[in-house]
Amino acid sequence: MHDLIQYIESYLSSDRTPGAAGNFFWAFVYILLVFLGLSVAVIAMNWLERKILAHMQVRLGPMRVGPHGLLQPIADAIKLLLKEDIIPAEADATIFWIAPFIVVLAAFTVFVVVPFGPTHAITDMNIGILFMLGVSSLSVLGVVMAGWASNSHYPLIGALRSSAQMVSYEVAMGLAVVSAIMMTSLNAEGQGTLSMIGIVQAQQEQGIWFIFKFFPLGVIAFVIFAIAMVAETNRAPFDLPEAESELTAGFHTEYSGFRWSLFFLAEYSAMIAVSSIAVTLWLGGWLRPFPNALTGDTWNLVFSLVPGATFLFLAAMCFYSTVRMPKHPLFRIQTIGLAGFGVVLALIGLVMFLPLVRERVQDIFWFSAKVAGFMYLYIWYRGTFPRYRFDQLMKVGWKVLLPTGLALLIVTAFVEMRTQVWAEVIIPMWLGIVDLLRRIF
Amino acid sequence: MNTLLQIGTLHYIVLGAALFLLGVIGVLTRRNVIIVLMSIELILNAVNLNLVAFSRYWQSIHGPAALHGQVFAIFVITDAAAEAAIGLGILIAFFRNKETVNVDEVNLLKW
Amino acid sequence: MNPPVATPFFFYLLAGIMIVGGIAVITRKNAVHSALALITTLLAQAGLYLMLYAPFVAGVQIILYAGGIMVLFLFVIMLISIERTQKERQFNKQWIVGIAAAATLGVLLIGVYTTTSQGHTLFIEGRMSYAESQNTQSIATLLFDRFGGTYMFAFEIASLLLLVAIIGAVVMAKKRI
């Protein structure tokens, strides 16, 4: 028993990810944890989206199913699982069946390299960010196949539009990502890195989050990526291909029940995945706010109390709404349920005040808090902006974001270079060009 | 049995040769032009596998930075992208004129 | 140094997927099924690249080949796919000569790999495993090094080639007005 505890301890405080250590069992445990966390996050996103959107539209949202609609996602899941599974008559059954799985595969495999902490990733590949961009571009294949296999024109047009949009905004995303990667090349060894953990460590060493680096350049890159990532995941205001009033739900029109829930799961996971990219590249990943400006033990202590305080605040809100519940005998179960939920949140908050848990949970909490901020932004965009028409969408992608991204790339490269000595770079470059010309002619 | 279990460069080369053979059969025997183009991609992939396997072998002799095979493989992938784009463009132009994707019916120059 | 894990199992699994995918590419009547099989082959090949300690090439393969070229193929198949092609025969008029030529090539390849000059294996693999934490940086050194890396000229020519390909594809595929 003592050996088991020691074994677990050795991996909780190890200095490498399970992938780097080559340890199958711990990699599997991490994969399960990430999968569970993702499922909980998608369920919470479902509830949050409906409630927040409703409150933005001055209405209440789901209130009946559980206290304040908290059990609504579970009711939705049960409904989707029990629905009849319909396949259109002339549809190609193999492809119809495979398409949702490809989209889910692409959306979930991305989380293999997402860093929740300096050693809290499933693995840390040398090409982390490249892997994430590449695998998330595999979801275009699933979309195209879903539209084509439905053998009906609305899904086909929706799929073509959706995939054209995703491919166009991937280019802008790639350019913004490259300019952020270039900023890592001023780290300790003098070489940049593509690995996700390496990027956050570069921000830590250089003492500045990349969104604030070289003042307007980091912010512009972040803004380009933030716009492109919303378009990449087919969310408002870029959701023409799947909005119900436009194309009757686009490429997933003919899907119902469990298969539709796979598309839905993949969409929210993709949102969380691209938000993780944005958080890692520009917002400092798992670093707490002001990691270098406000150092010292007291500030560390103050910031380490924030996770517990957040959960206690949520518990306080639960208790407040419990008190305001209607005092009718039919509401008794809901009131007790809400109070119980509040007690659970308060317990989690209290557990997070223990010193042993406090240090371990820091990185994961700050990372999740930043990603949660992005999720709120997604819901905010949906409630605020009108939809882009398809040609306006493509115009923004190709004529606005792409030239801005290219110009940003060139300017960032130039600014990055000016910190080196003129004689070390510019003159040898001219000598190299002269040499090249001499070799040709 | 040991040569089967201890994976060395030879295994990758044999796999590359098998894929190359499959690609050649596809190019020479299929009627649908798109599938012929996909078989060409299969051939290019087999070549890439060979290059990267040899790069690993070269790396074991000349040190960890001798990645010439991998760089060559990247160039081959870039080439394959360009060639696929142009090939499909030609195919679309051809289809617009003749309404068929059959290689057997491309016989206007026959005498 | 990361110790390789269960190498023969993964090699044979990925190799099996690739061979099955390759056979499916050349034998399916439906072009979309062929494209799907090719995507599976490409992804398995990316896995093999990872086993060969070439993560950058694996990443490029996933992004460009599986995520770019195959999307292009699927679009074109959807554009020009006609029902009639699925009901005709799928092998062309010269299939006998084709099979004979491929068989000759196969015999040649088998001949090369089984009759070796000395001893059992053709190439003796060095058993050292190199850290892949510097793979991208080493490739960048070969391509972009300060005084003109070894492959700088090829890189510039490749970008010119891509420009020519873009212009060519646009010209070939646009509608005649």
XYZ file of C-alpha atoms in Angstrom:
729
model
C 0.000 0.000 0.000
C 2.811 2.321 0.924
C 4.551 1.409 -2.314
C 1.419 2.276 -4.248
C 1.197 5.695 -2.618
C 4.852 6.262 -3.282
C 4.401 5.246 -6.925
C 1.511 7.682 -7.329
C 3.479 10.415 -5.564
C 6.458 9.877 -7.822
C 4.324 10.496 -10.852
C 2.421 13.423 -9.438
C 5.639 15.275 -8.844
C 7.665 14.014 -11.772
C 9.588 16.241 -14.081
C 8.404 14.854 -17.371
C 5.179 14.093 -19.158
C 4.079 10.447 -19.445
C 4.918 10.484 -23.116
C 8.472 11.590 -22.446
C 8.876 8.940 -19.770
C 7.480 6.264 -22.060
C 5.079 5.116 -19.370
C 1.954 3.510 -20.842
C -0.064 3.319 -17.640
C 0.270 6.958 -16.691
C -0.324 8.091 -20.253
C -3.531 6.072 -20.181
C -4.559 7.637 -16.858
C -3.892 11.114 -18.239
C -5.862 10.298 -21.387
C -8.817 9.192 -19.261
C -8.599 12.332 -17.150
C -8.489 14.580 -20.211
C -11.395 12.698 -21.780
C -13.483 13.002 -18.607
C -12.600 16.648 -18.177
C -13.540 17.315 -21.777
C -16.899 15.581 -21.432
C -17.689 17.537 -18.279
C -16.634 20.722 -20.048
C -18.879 20.012 -23.047
C -21.849 19.292 -20.802
C -21.207 22.441 -18.809
C -20.824 24.406 -22.063
C -24.229 23.222 -23.207
C -25.893 24.493 -20.051
C -23.850 27.673 -19.879
C -24.549 28.543 -23.495
C -28.286 28.299 -23.097
C -28.354 30.174 -19.790
C -25.934 32.936 -20.759
C -27.525 33.444 -24.167
C -30.918 33.619 -22.460
C -29.762 36.159 -19.911
C -28.238 38.263 -22.666
C -31.618 38.195 -24.372
C -33.416 39.187 -21.126
C -35.087 35.865 -20.571
C -34.410 32.992 -18.235
C -33.466 29.940 -20.268
C -34.090 26.413 -19.020
C -35.462 26.524 -15.494
C -37.575 23.432 -15.144
C -35.507 20.341 -15.559
C -33.320 20.723 -12.493
C -32.869 23.702 -10.233
C -32.163 26.513 -12.677
C -31.984 23.987 -15.500
C -28.845 22.314 -14.207
C -30.005 18.879 -15.298
C -31.002 20.068 -18.776
C -27.854 18.733 -20.517
C -28.497 15.304 -19.056
C -32.063 15.398 -20.323
C -30.767 16.413 -23.755
C -28.264 13.576 -23.773
C -30.925 11.022 -22.859
C -33.214 12.340 -25.578
C -30.487 12.166 -28.192
C -29.538 8.644 -27.269
C -33.105 7.412 -27.446
C -33.958 9.019 -30.776
C -34.584 6.930 -33.842
C -31.559 6.481 -36.081
C -32.526 7.480 -39.606
C -30.352 7.047 -42.679
C -31.555 8.635 -45.913
C -32.605 6.206 -48.622
C -29.924 6.634 -51.272
C -27.180 7.616 -48.884
C -23.843 5.883 -48.987
C -24.035 3.989 -45.715
C -20.306 3.474 -45.134
C -19.399 7.101 -45.507
C -22.527 8.261 -43.685
C -21.426 6.158 -40.754
C -17.740 7.095 -40.799
C -18.073 10.897 -41.193
C -19.056 11.775 -37.588
C -16.305 9.555 -36.270
C -13.661 11.337 -38.313
C -14.811 14.698 -36.986
C -14.800 13.425 -33.398
C -11.418 11.771 -33.907
C -9.913 14.993 -35.208
C -11.429 17.016 -32.382
C -10.261 14.686 -29.614
C -6.793 13.692 -30.816
C -5.744 17.320 -30.581
C -5.788 17.113 -26.794
C -2.789 14.807 -26.716
C -0.416 17.785 -26.701
C -2.441 20.431 -24.833
C -0.348 21.519 -21.825
C -2.200 21.993 -18.579
C 1.021 22.505 -16.697
C 4.789 22.123 -17.138
C 4.505 18.356 -16.925
C 0.747 17.959 -17.109
C 0.327 17.024 -20.730
C -0.186 13.575 -22.178
C 2.938 14.061 -24.188
C 5.057 16.922 -25.344
C 5.877 16.479 -28.996
C 8.674 18.397 -30.628
C 6.122 19.620 -33.184
C 3.271 20.288 -30.744
C 1.628 23.262 -32.410
C 2.087 21.790 -35.889
C 0.390 18.603 -34.753
C -2.554 20.544 -33.323
C -3.071 22.576 -36.492
C -2.703 19.522 -38.694
C -5.063 17.255 -36.815
C -7.705 19.954 -36.490
C -7.584 20.343 -40.257
C -8.662 16.698 -40.593
C -12.152 17.679 -39.489
C -12.676 19.278 -42.921
C -12.609 15.763 -44.376
C -15.349 14.638 -42.024
C -17.512 17.621 -42.915
C -17.116 17.087 -46.662
C -17.927 13.410 -46.348
C -20.968 14.069 -44.150
C -22.406 16.467 -46.672
C -21.734 14.244 -49.653
C -23.014 11.057 -48.068
C -26.372 12.570 -47.176
C -27.359 12.556 -50.840
C -29.476 15.677 -50.527
C -28.740 19.187 -51.721
C -28.967 21.205 -48.530
C -26.322 19.152 -46.748
C -24.114 19.170 -49.830
C -24.159 22.936 -50.208
C -23.741 23.329 -46.464
C -20.772 20.978 -46.447
C -19.073 22.708 -49.377
C -19.567 26.126 -47.808
C -18.473 24.928 -44.398
C -15.329 23.261 -45.663
C -14.420 26.230 -47.889
C -14.757 28.481 -44.854
C -12.692 26.197 -42.632
C -9.910 25.882 -45.187
C -9.736 29.628 -45.804
C -9.500 30.543 -42.150
C -6.925 27.853 -41.497
C -4.497 29.865 -43.624
C -5.014 32.986 -41.522
C -4.707 30.913 -38.352
C -1.445 29.442 -39.570
C 0.055 32.851 -40.260
C -0.899 34.187 -36.842
C 0.540 31.069 -35.219
C 3.814 31.436 -37.121
C 4.288 35.005 -35.945
C 3.750 33.875 -32.370
C 6.235 31.034 -32.826
C 8.804 33.484 -34.112
C 8.591 35.332 -30.827
C 9.809 32.238 -29.016
C 13.180 32.398 -30.675
C 14.549 34.796 -28.096
C 14.538 32.181 -25.394
C 17.452 30.714 -23.498
C 19.094 28.575 -26.160
C 18.609 31.124 -28.886
C 16.404 28.744 -30.838
C 12.676 28.824 -31.150
C 10.534 25.828 -30.393
C 7.303 24.361 -31.694
C 6.483 22.329 -28.596
C 3.535 23.625 -26.600
C 5.266 23.326 -23.237
C 8.330 25.013 -24.744
C 6.247 27.979 -25.925
C 4.857 28.642 -22.451
C 8.303 28.224 -20.940
C 9.628 30.743 -23.468
C 6.993 33.191 -22.244
C 8.045 32.480 -18.692
C 11.733 33.019 -19.437
C 11.217 36.171 -21.419
C 8.962 37.462 -18.674
C 6.159 38.636 -20.935
C 3.037 37.081 -22.370
C 3.271 37.085 -26.146
C 0.097 39.106 -26.458
C 1.940 42.065 -24.975
C 5.220 41.556 -26.778
C 6.412 44.154 -29.350
C 3.348 46.088 -28.474
C 0.865 46.124 -31.375
C 2.239 43.005 -33.058
C 1.310 40.512 -30.377
C -2.173 41.969 -30.029
C -2.799 42.003 -33.789
C -1.664 38.393 -34.091
C -3.943 37.462 -31.219
C -6.899 39.271 -32.783
C -6.331 37.585 -36.150
C -6.207 34.220 -34.441
C -9.272 34.970 -32.314
C -11.338 35.834 -35.388
C -10.018 32.925 -37.430
C -10.672 30.437 -34.668
C -14.329 31.424 -34.433
C -14.670 30.926 -38.191
C -12.744 27.670 -38.061
C -15.200 26.109 -35.654
C -18.266 27.325 -37.588
C -19.587 29.415 -34.727
C -21.452 32.698 -34.782
C -21.048 35.112 -36.465
C -19.594 32.723 -39.065
C -22.197 30.005 -38.747
C -24.012 30.443 -42.047
C -23.377 26.840 -43.106
C -25.104 25.441 -40.089
C -27.640 27.984 -38.966
C -31.137 26.650 -38.932
C -32.800 29.560 -40.618
C -30.358 29.560 -43.512
C -29.609 26.115 -44.765
C -31.631 23.979 -42.373
C -28.566 22.997 -40.386
C -26.177 22.455 -43.252
C -24.035 19.361 -43.372
C -25.585 17.685 -40.366
C -29.213 18.038 -41.508
C -29.701 14.344 -42.153
C -28.089 13.243 -38.939
C -30.236 12.572 -35.894
C -29.845 11.126 -32.450
C -26.492 9.743 -31.487
C -24.673 10.730 -34.677
C -25.777 14.339 -34.339
C -24.598 14.368 -30.759
C -21.176 13.262 -32.047
C -21.044 16.325 -34.317
C -22.134 18.499 -31.438
C -19.477 16.985 -29.153
C -16.844 17.504 -31.825
C -17.847 21.128 -32.326
C -17.495 22.012 -28.659
C -14.267 20.057 -28.301
C -12.848 21.874 -31.311
C -13.814 25.168 -29.679
C -11.974 24.190 -26.514
C -8.994 22.980 -28.559
C -8.480 26.187 -30.539
C -9.011 28.214 -27.370
C -6.234 26.161 -25.788
C -3.983 27.058 -28.712
C -4.772 30.737 -28.248
C -4.213 30.550 -24.499
C -0.909 28.702 -24.877
C 0.494 30.908 -27.594
C -0.526 34.353 -26.450
C -1.928 34.291 -22.956
C 0.822 32.444 -21.146
C -0.718 28.978 -20.801
C -0.681 27.865 -17.224
C 1.176 30.910 -15.842
C -0.659 32.938 -13.257
C -1.170 36.628 -13.978
C 1.962 38.724 -13.493
C 4.411 35.847 -13.063
C 7.452 38.113 -13.135
C 6.213 41.518 -12.062
C 4.634 40.455 -8.798
C 6.908 37.776 -7.415
C 7.656 36.798 -3.890
C 6.060 34.514 -1.392
C 3.158 36.735 -0.381
C 2.017 37.273 -3.978
C 2.413 33.551 -4.655
C 0.231 32.837 -1.660
C -2.389 35.365 -2.733
C -2.609 33.926 -6.221
C -2.678 30.381 -4.959
C -5.782 31.141 -2.920
C -7.718 32.150 -6.032
C -8.899 28.643 -7.100
C -10.427 27.931 -3.703
C -11.936 31.398 -3.588
C -13.540 30.896 -7.012
C -15.279 27.710 -5.950
C -16.431 29.302 -2.691
C -17.857 32.204 -4.692
C -19.767 29.778 -6.931
C -21.040 27.985 -3.831
C -22.161 31.299 -2.364
C -24.110 32.039 -5.547
C -25.768 28.621 -5.284
C -26.803 29.305 -1.691
C -28.115 32.721 -2.649
C -30.324 31.250 -5.353
C -31.430 28.534 -2.934
C -32.680 31.198 -0.591
C -34.525 32.880 -3.449
C -36.261 29.721 -4.663
C -40.093 29.799 -4.480
C -41.352 28.490 -1.164
C -43.860 26.023 -2.586
C -43.949 22.353 -1.551
C -43.502 21.250 -5.170
C -40.176 23.063 -5.309
C -38.780 21.276 -2.283
C -36.736 18.731 -4.214
C -35.216 21.373 -6.445
C -34.292 23.531 -3.471
C -32.628 20.616 -1.719
C -30.835 19.693 -4.951
C -29.493 23.190 -5.426
C -28.390 23.392 -1.806
C -26.619 20.048 -2.204
C -24.846 21.285 -5.324
C -23.763 24.372 -3.425
C -22.407 22.211 -0.606
C -20.399 20.126 -3.086
C -18.899 23.242 -4.652
C -18.048 24.614 -1.215
C -16.338 21.363 -0.277
C -14.260 21.441 -3.463
C -13.334 25.036 -2.687
C -12.287 24.135 0.840
C -10.227 21.214 -0.416
C -8.440 23.607 -2.731
C -7.278 25.641 0.247
C -5.136 22.790 1.579
C -1.454 23.501 0.895
C -0.856 20.058 -0.592
C -3.593 20.480 -3.193
C -2.964 24.175 -3.685
C 0.348 23.864 -5.499
C -0.700 20.983 -7.710
C -3.936 22.557 -8.843
C -2.516 26.016 -9.673
C -1.448 25.383 -13.275
C -4.540 23.453 -14.270
C -6.800 26.079 -12.706
C -5.248 29.063 -14.461
C -5.239 27.271 -17.794
C -8.874 26.245 -17.415
C -9.864 29.723 -16.253
C -8.371 31.298 -19.367
C -10.031 28.739 -21.644
C -13.314 29.371 -19.806
C -12.879 33.059 -20.559
C -12.645 32.189 -24.246
C -15.775 30.050 -24.021
C -17.618 33.023 -22.560
C -16.365 35.113 -25.476
C -17.769 32.535 -27.906
C -21.182 32.718 -26.271
C -20.995 36.498 -26.163
C -20.268 36.639 -29.902
C -23.223 34.397 -30.582
C -25.535 36.636 -28.627
C -24.284 39.867 -30.081
C -23.199 39.730 -33.714
C -25.410 39.280 -36.759
C -24.463 36.534 -39.125
C -22.013 37.069 -41.997
C -23.232 36.290 -45.477
C -21.090 33.708 -47.211
C -19.366 36.018 -49.662
C -18.683 38.520 -46.892
C -17.218 35.685 -44.861
C -14.842 34.642 -47.637
C -13.929 38.257 -48.275
C -12.936 38.743 -44.666
C -10.913 35.551 -44.688
C -8.955 36.129 -47.865
C -8.891 39.877 -48.358
C -8.583 41.139 -44.792
C -7.082 38.508 -42.521
C -4.596 37.003 -44.975
C -2.828 40.242 -46.040
C -2.818 41.475 -42.452
C -1.337 38.172 -41.347
C 1.375 38.301 -44.003
C 2.295 41.901 -43.208
C 2.333 41.047 -39.514
C 4.609 38.090 -40.176
C 7.115 40.217 -42.076
C 7.084 43.013 -39.517
C 7.407 40.577 -36.598
C 10.323 38.848 -38.290
C 11.993 42.179 -38.862
C 11.458 43.395 -35.314
C 12.651 40.057 -33.975
C 15.759 40.356 -36.091
C 16.670 43.880 -35.110
C 17.603 42.627 -31.680
C 20.557 40.874 -33.222
C 23.597 42.637 -34.447
C 23.405 44.159 -37.947
C 26.766 42.765 -38.973
C 25.803 39.279 -37.915
C 22.825 39.012 -40.193
C 22.350 41.578 -42.931
C 25.842 41.596 -44.391
C 26.218 37.787 -44.425
C 22.825 37.645 -46.126
C 24.092 39.840 -48.939
C 27.258 37.791 -49.140
C 25.123 34.672 -49.356
C 23.065 36.125 -52.208
C 26.205 37.093 -54.088
C 27.556 33.597 -53.574
C 24.303 32.098 -54.829
C 24.400 34.230 -57.970
C 27.966 33.238 -58.525
C 27.014 29.598 -58.290
C 24.252 29.959 -60.845
C 26.109 31.933 -63.467
C 12.385 -14.848 -36.520
C 14.841 -12.333 -35.198
C 14.958 -10.428 -38.461
C 11.171 -10.256 -38.335
C 11.082 -8.915 -34.791
C 14.027 -6.542 -34.813
C 12.720 -3.737 -37.004
C 15.522 -2.351 -39.142
C 15.866 -0.258 -42.268
C 15.169 -3.246 -44.483
C 11.635 -3.604 -43.181
C 10.755 -0.053 -44.123
C 12.301 -0.456 -47.564
C 10.354 -3.631 -48.265
C 7.153 -1.890 -47.168
C 7.989 1.019 -49.458
C 8.575 -1.367 -52.337
C 5.227 -3.088 -51.725
C 3.397 0.236 -51.742
C 5.239 1.264 -54.888
C 4.119 -1.935 -56.564
C 0.518 -1.330 -55.536
C 0.707 2.184 -56.899
C 2.150 0.986 -60.211
C -0.613 -1.582 -60.576
C -3.160 1.163 -59.890
C -1.693 3.508 -62.483
C -1.463 0.890 -65.201
C -4.792 -0.849 -64.805
C -7.512 1.535 -63.624
C -9.944 3.338 -65.895
C -10.961 6.195 -63.679
C -8.487 9.061 -64.010
C -8.970 10.176 -60.427
C -7.977 6.773 -59.125
C -4.918 6.845 -61.381
C -3.955 10.161 -59.793
C -4.468 8.685 -56.343
C -2.224 5.768 -57.239
C 0.434 8.267 -58.240
C 0.134 9.764 -54.760
C 0.607 6.250 -53.371
C 3.826 5.908 -55.399
C 5.112 9.229 -54.080
C 4.355 8.140 -50.553
C 6.295 4.936 -50.995
C 9.262 6.988 -52.179
C 8.947 9.253 -49.144
C 8.959 6.271 -46.813
C 12.181 5.092 -48.415
C 13.760 8.512 -48.065
C 12.895 8.885 -44.407
C 14.023 5.329 -43.612
C 17.353 6.009 -45.254
C 17.626 9.308 -43.434
C 17.388 7.398 -40.166
C 20.071 5.028 -41.322
C 22.293 7.920 -42.379
C 21.642 9.580 -39.027
C 22.966 6.549 -37.223
C 26.236 6.905 -39.104
C 26.736 10.627 -39.467
C 25.332 12.047 -36.268
C 21.959 13.387 -35.187
C 21.828 16.406 -37.469
C 22.244 14.576 -40.772
C 18.576 14.797 -41.764
C 18.991 15.165 -45.487
C 16.466 12.434 -46.255
C 13.780 14.144 -44.227
C 14.344 17.462 -45.974
C 14.129 15.704 -49.320
C 10.886 14.055 -48.175
C 9.440 17.476 -47.327
C 10.302 18.693 -50.802
C 8.669 15.621 -52.345
C 5.477 16.305 -50.366
C 5.481 19.903 -51.599
C 5.990 18.663 -55.153
C 3.157 16.169 -54.789
C 0.822 18.954 -53.689
C 1.681 21.082 -56.706
C 1.346 18.150 -59.080
C -1.974 17.034 -57.610
C -3.369 20.538 -57.984
C -2.340 20.859 -61.605
C -3.369 17.293 -62.443
C -6.821 17.857 -61.018
C -7.069 21.165 -62.856
C -6.293 19.415 -66.135
C -8.831 16.748 -65.233
C -11.542 19.326 -64.650
C -10.760 21.033 -67.953
C -10.833 17.682 -69.727
C -14.088 16.657 -68.062
C -15.704 19.895 -69.111
C -14.959 19.094 -72.729
C -15.683 15.433 -72.900
C -18.010 14.553 -69.998
C -16.110 11.428 -69.071
C -13.384 10.384 -66.661
C -12.271 7.343 -68.571
C -8.687 6.958 -69.658
C -9.853 4.675 -72.449
C -11.721 7.486 -74.128
C -8.752 9.855 -74.318
C -7.986 8.776 -77.868
C -8.400 11.850 -80.046
C -4.799 11.607 -81.226
C -5.181 8.025 -82.399
C -4.825 7.552 -86.066
C 16.453 9.525 -24.524
C 13.047 7.992 -24.951
C 13.131 4.213 -25.154
C 11.072 2.909 -28.078
C 7.965 1.104 -26.929
C 6.570 -2.074 -28.485
C 8.177 -1.308 -31.839
C 7.430 -4.488 -33.820
C 3.758 -4.423 -32.816
C 3.239 -0.875 -34.001
C 5.316 -1.377 -37.129
C 3.338 -4.391 -38.253
C 0.038 -2.780 -37.332
C 0.769 0.379 -39.293
C 2.313 -1.549 -42.172
C -0.770 -3.765 -42.315
C -3.051 -0.736 -42.374
C -0.994 0.778 -45.166
C -1.030 -2.348 -47.328
C -4.757 -2.908 -46.819
C -5.403 0.749 -47.562
C -3.256 0.582 -50.681
C -5.107 -2.459 -51.976
C -8.409 -0.715 -51.255
C -7.270 2.349 -53.220
C -6.620 0.390 -56.370
C -9.590 -1.933 -56.232
C -12.644 0.062 -55.173
C -15.219 1.110 -57.736
C -16.416 4.113 -55.797
C -13.873 6.916 -55.996
C -14.849 8.298 -52.593
C -14.110 4.957 -50.965
C -10.722 4.983 -52.680
C -10.041 8.451 -51.339
C -10.978 7.362 -47.832
C -8.641 4.385 -48.090
C -5.863 6.686 -49.252
C -6.448 8.970 -46.266
C -6.101 5.968 -43.961
C -2.858 5.000 -45.692
C -1.475 8.510 -45.343
C -2.302 8.701 -41.669
C -0.700 5.315 -41.037
C 2.351 6.554 -42.889
C 2.513 9.561 -40.579
C 2.591 7.080 -37.722
C 5.484 5.271 -39.377
C 7.332 8.555 -39.742
C 6.918 9.095 -36.011
C 8.431 5.668 -35.435
C 11.380 6.682 -37.616
C 12.022 9.657 -35.319
C 10.893 12.141 -37.978
C 8.162 14.133 -36.223
C 8.388 17.155 -38.490
C 7.844 15.129 -41.642
C 4.917 13.400 -39.887
C 3.373 16.763 -39.067
C 3.873 18.009 -42.636
C 2.337 14.783 -43.965
C -0.782 15.221 -41.834
C -1.216 18.887 -42.655
C -0.374 18.844 -46.352
C -1.199 15.391 -47.585
C -4.106 14.218 -45.461
C -5.531 17.630 -44.687
C -4.849 19.413 -47.969
C -4.324 17.211 -50.985
C -7.009 14.722 -50.021
C -9.527 17.497 -49.430
C -8.698 18.685 -52.947
C -9.258 15.183 -54.286
C -12.582 14.876 -52.468
C -13.788 18.194 -53.849
C -12.903 17.181 -57.406
C -14.510 13.764 -56.964
C -17.666 15.424 -55.766
C -17.579 17.853 -58.668
C -17.172 15.351 -61.465
C -18.465 12.144 -60.042
C -21.049 10.566 -62.300
C -23.131 7.588 -61.371
C -22.354 5.771 -64.581
C -18.705 5.201 -63.663
C -19.702 3.023 -60.764
C -21.588 0.549 -62.893
C -19.028 0.053 -65.652
C -15.984 -2.131 -65.473
C -13.207 -0.585 -63.588
C -10.111 -1.900 -65.301
C -8.943 -0.355 -68.533
C -8.254 -1.991 -71.886
C -4.588 -2.638 -71.278
C -4.885 -4.292 -67.932
C -3.085 -7.469 -68.970
C -0.005 -5.595 -70.100
C -0.213 -3.485 -66.957
C -0.295 -6.509 -64.685
C 2.580 -8.084 -66.609
C 4.700 -4.966 -66.218
C 3.915 -4.718 -62.526
C 4.721 -8.391 -62.064
C 8.090 -7.849 -63.717
C 8.767 -4.967 -61.376
C 7.731 -7.104 -58.441
C 10.059 -9.901 -59.413
C 12.881 -7.411 -59.819
C 12.274 -5.937 -56.375
C 12.067 -9.333 -54.722
C 15.274 -10.294 -56.466
C 17.063 -7.241 -55.120
C 15.947 -7.771 -51.573
C 16.546 -11.469 -51.204
C 19.858 -12.024 -52.918
C 22.137 -9.771 -50.973
C 25.865 -9.439 -51.314
C 27.075 -10.523 -47.886
C 25.117 -12.019 -45.045
C 21.540 -11.617 -43.995
C 20.305 -8.054 -43.852
C 20.877 -5.468 -46.490
C 21.345 -2.589 -44.085
C 22.552 -2.848 -40.570
C 20.706 -0.330 -38.518
C 22.597 1.595 -35.892
C 20.958 0.759 -32.596
C 21.322 4.220 -31.128
C 18.176 6.265 -30.738
C 18.561 9.964 -31.076
C 16.666 12.502 -29.052
C 13.965 13.989 -31.192
C 13.800 17.162 -29.210
C 15.946 18.899 -31.809
C 14.390 17.525 -34.965
C 12.674 20.687 -36.193
C 15.672 22.789 -35.286
C 18.021 20.491 -37.216
C 15.810 20.574 -40.285
C 15.685 24.352 -40.015
C 19.480 24.438 -39.853
C 19.714 22.389 -43.023
C 17.223 24.606 -44.806
C 17.862 28.079 -43.505
C 21.331 28.244 -42.040
C 23.064 31.564 -41.823
C 25.343 31.431 -44.840
C 22.862 29.663 -47.066
C 22.007 26.239 -45.733
C 22.476 23.189 -47.890
C 18.924 23.269 -49.219
C 18.240 26.990 -49.399
C 18.257 27.082 -53.186
C 15.910 24.090 -53.405
C 13.586 25.827 -50.939
C 13.356 28.944 -53.074
C 12.792 26.879 -56.209
C 10.049 24.962 -54.402
C 8.257 28.187 -53.545
C 8.515 29.263 -57.184
C 7.121 25.881 -58.201
C 4.153 26.356 -55.908
C 3.502 29.755 -57.435
C 3.543 28.231 -60.918
C 1.213 25.464 -59.710
C -1.264 27.970 -58.288
C -1.372 29.975 -61.492
C -1.574 26.809 -63.585
C -4.427 25.339 -61.556
C -6.391 28.576 -61.693
C -5.927 28.869 -65.460
C -6.813 25.233 -66.124
C -9.889 25.124 -63.968
C -11.592 28.431 -64.565
C -14.600 28.675 -66.787
C -14.149 29.871 -70.323
C -16.035 33.088 -70.496
